[in-house]
PDB file of C-alpha atoms in Angstrom:
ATOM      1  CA  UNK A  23      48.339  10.890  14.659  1.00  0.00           C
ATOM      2  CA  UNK A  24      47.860   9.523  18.186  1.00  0.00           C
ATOM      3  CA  UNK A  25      49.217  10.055  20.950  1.00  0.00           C
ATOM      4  CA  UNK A  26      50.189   7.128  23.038  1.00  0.00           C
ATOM      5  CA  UNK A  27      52.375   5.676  26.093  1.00  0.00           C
ATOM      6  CA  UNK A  28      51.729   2.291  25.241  1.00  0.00           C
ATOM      7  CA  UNK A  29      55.359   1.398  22.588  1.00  0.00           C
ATOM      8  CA  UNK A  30      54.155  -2.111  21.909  1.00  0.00           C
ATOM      9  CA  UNK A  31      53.527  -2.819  18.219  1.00  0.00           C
ATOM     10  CA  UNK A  32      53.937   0.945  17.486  1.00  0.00           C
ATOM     11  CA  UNK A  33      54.585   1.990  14.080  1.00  0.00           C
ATOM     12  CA  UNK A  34      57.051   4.417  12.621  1.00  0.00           C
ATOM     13  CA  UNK A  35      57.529   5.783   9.507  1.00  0.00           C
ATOM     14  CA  UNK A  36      57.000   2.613   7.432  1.00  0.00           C
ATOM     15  CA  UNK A  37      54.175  -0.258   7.951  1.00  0.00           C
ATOM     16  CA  UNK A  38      57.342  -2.735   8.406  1.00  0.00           C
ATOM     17  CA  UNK A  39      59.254  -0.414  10.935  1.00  0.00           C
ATOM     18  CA  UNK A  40      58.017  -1.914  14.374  1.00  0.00           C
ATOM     19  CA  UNK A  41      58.844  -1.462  18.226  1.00  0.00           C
ATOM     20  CA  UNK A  42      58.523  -4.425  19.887  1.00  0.00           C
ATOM     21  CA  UNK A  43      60.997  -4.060  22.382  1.00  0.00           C
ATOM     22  CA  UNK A  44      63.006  -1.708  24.669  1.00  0.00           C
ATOM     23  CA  UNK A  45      65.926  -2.295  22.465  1.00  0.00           C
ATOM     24  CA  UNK A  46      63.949  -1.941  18.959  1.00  0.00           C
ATOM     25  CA  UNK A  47      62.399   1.388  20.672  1.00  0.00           C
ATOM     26  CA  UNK A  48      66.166   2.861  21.247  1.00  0.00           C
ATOM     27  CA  UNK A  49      67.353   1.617  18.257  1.00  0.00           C
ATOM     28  CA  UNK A  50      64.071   3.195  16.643  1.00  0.00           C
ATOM     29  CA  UNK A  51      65.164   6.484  18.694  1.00  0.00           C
ATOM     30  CA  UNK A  52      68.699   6.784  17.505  1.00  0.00           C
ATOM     31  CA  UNK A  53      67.146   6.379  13.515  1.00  0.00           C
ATOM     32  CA  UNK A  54      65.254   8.955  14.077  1.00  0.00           C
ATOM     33  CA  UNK A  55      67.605  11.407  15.357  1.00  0.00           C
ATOM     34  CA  UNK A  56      69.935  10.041  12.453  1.00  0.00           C
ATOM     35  CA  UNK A  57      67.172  11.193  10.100  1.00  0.00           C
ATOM     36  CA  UNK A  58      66.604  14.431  11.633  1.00  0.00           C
ATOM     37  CA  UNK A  59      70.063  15.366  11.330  1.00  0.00           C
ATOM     38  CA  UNK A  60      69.947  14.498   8.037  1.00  0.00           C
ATOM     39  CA  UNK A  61      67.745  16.933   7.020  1.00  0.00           C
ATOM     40  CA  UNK A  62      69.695  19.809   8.985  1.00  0.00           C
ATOM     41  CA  UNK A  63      72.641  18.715   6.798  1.00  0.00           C
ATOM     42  CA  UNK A  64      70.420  19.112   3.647  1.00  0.00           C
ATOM     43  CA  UNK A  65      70.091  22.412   4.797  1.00  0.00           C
ATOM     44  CA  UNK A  66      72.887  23.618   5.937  1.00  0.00           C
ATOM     45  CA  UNK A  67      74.376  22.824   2.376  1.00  0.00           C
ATOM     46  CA  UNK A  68      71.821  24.628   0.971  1.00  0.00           C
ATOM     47  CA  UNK A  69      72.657  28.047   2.905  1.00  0.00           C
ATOM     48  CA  UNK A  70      75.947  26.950   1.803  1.00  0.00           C
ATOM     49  CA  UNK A  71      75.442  27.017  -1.274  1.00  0.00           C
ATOM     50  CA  UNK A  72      72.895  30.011  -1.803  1.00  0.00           C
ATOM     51  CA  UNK A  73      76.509  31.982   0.026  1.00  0.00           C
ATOM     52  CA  UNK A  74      79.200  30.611  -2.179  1.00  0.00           C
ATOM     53  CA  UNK A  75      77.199  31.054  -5.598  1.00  0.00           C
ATOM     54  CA  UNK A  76      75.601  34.693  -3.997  1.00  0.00           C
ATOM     55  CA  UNK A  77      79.247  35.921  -3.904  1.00  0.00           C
ATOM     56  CA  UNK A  78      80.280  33.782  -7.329  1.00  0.00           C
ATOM     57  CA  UNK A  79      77.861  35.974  -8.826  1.00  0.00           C
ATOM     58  CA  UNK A  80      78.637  39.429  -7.534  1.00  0.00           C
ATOM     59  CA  UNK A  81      81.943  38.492  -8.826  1.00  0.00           C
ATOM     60  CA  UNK A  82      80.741  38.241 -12.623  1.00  0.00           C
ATOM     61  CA  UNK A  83      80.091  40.846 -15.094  1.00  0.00           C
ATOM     62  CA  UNK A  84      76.906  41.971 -15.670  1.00  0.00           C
ATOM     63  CA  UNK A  85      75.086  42.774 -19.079  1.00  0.00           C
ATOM     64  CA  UNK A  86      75.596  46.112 -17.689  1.00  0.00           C
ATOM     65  CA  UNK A  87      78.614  46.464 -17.833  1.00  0.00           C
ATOM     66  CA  UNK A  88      81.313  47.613 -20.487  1.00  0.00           C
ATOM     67  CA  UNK A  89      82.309  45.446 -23.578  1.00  0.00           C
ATOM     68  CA  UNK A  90      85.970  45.787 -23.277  1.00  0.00           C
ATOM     69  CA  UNK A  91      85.468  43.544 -19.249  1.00  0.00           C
ATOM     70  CA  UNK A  92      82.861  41.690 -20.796  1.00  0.00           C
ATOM     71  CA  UNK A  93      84.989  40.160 -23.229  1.00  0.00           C
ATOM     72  CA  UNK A  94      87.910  39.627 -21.099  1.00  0.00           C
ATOM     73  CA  UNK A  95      89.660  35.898 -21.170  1.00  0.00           C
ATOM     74  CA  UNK A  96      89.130  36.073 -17.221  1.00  0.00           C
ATOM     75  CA  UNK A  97      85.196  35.782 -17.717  1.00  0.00           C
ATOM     76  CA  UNK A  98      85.380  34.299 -21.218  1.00  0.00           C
ATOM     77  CA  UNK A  99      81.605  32.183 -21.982  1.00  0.00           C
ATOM     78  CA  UNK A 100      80.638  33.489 -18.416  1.00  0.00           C
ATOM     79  CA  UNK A 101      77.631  36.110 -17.438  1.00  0.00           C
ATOM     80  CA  UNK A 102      75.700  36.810 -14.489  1.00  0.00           C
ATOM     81  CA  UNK A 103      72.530  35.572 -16.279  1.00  0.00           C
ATOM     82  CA  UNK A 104      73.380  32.071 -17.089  1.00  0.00           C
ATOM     83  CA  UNK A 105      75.097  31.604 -13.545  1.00  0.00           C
ATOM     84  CA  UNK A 106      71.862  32.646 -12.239  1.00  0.00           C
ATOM     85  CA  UNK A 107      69.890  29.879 -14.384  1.00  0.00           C
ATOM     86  CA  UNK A 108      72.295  27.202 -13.054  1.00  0.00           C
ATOM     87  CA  UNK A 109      71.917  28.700  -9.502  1.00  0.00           C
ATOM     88  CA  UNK A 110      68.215  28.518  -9.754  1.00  0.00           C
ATOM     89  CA  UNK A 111      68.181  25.292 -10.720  1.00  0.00           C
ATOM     90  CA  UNK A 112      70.464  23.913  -8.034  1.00  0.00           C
ATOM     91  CA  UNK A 113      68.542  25.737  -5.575  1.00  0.00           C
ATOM     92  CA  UNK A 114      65.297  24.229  -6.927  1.00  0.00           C
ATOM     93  CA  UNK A 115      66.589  20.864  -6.661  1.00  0.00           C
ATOM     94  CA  UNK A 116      67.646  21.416  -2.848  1.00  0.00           C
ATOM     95  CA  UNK A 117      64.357  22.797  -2.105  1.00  0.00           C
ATOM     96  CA  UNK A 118      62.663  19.547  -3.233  1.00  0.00           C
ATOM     97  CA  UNK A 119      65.155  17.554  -1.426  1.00  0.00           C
ATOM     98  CA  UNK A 120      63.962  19.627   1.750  1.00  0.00           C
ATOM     99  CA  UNK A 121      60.477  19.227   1.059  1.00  0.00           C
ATOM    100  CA  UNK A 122      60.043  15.413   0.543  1.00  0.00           C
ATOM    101  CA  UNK A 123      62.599  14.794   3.526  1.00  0.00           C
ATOM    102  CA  UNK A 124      60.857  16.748   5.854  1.00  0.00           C
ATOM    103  CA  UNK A 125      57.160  15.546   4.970  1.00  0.00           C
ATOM    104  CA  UNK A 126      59.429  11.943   4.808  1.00  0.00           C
ATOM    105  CA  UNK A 127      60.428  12.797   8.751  1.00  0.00           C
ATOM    106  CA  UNK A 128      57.035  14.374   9.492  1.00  0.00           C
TER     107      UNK A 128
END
C-alpha cells in the first residue's frame, strides 16, 4: 500500500473502481463506508446468533439427564448434541463470511 494525497487515477478495491473526480472520490467514500458497515452487520448477527442459540441450548436436555425428560413430547427428536452440530456449523459459516469480507474491505 501507498500512501498518497494525490486522488487522481487512484484505485480502490477493484482494477475498474477509479477516482477521477471530486464527485467519483465522494461517491467512492460513501461505498466504502457502505461496505464497512456491512461487515459490522455481519457481525453483529453473529453475536446475535451465538446469544439466541447459547440460551436455545441451555434450554435442552442434556445426555445427562433423566430418561423420563428426555423422552418428553416437549423435546421430542431434540438433544443438546445435535443443536450444538447445527450451531457449529452456522457459526462456521459466519466466521468465513467475516473473514473474506474483511480481507475483501482490507
Amino acid at each position: 500500500m501507498l500512501f498518497t494525497w494525490d486522488t487522481t487515477n487512484l484505485c480502490i478495491i477493484f482494477p475498474q473502481w477509479h477516482i477521477y473526480s471530486t464527485f467519483s472520490l465522494f461517491i467512492s467514500l460513501v461505498g466504502v463506508i457502505v461496505l464497512t458497515a456491512g461487515y459490522e452487520f455481519v457481525r453483529e448477527m453473529s453475536r446475535r446468533y451465538e446469544a439466541s442459540s447459547a440460551e436455545y441450548t441451555n434450554k435442552l436436555p442434556s445426555e445427562d439427564d433423566d430418561e423420563r425428560e428426555r423422552n418428553s413430547l416437549l423435546w421430542a427428536g431434540k438433544s443438546a448434541g445435535e443443536a450444538e452440530k447445527k450451531q457449529k456449523i452456522v457459526k462456521a459459516a459466519f466466521y468465513a463470511v467475516q473473514v473474506f469480507y474483511s480481507f475483501f474491505i482490507m
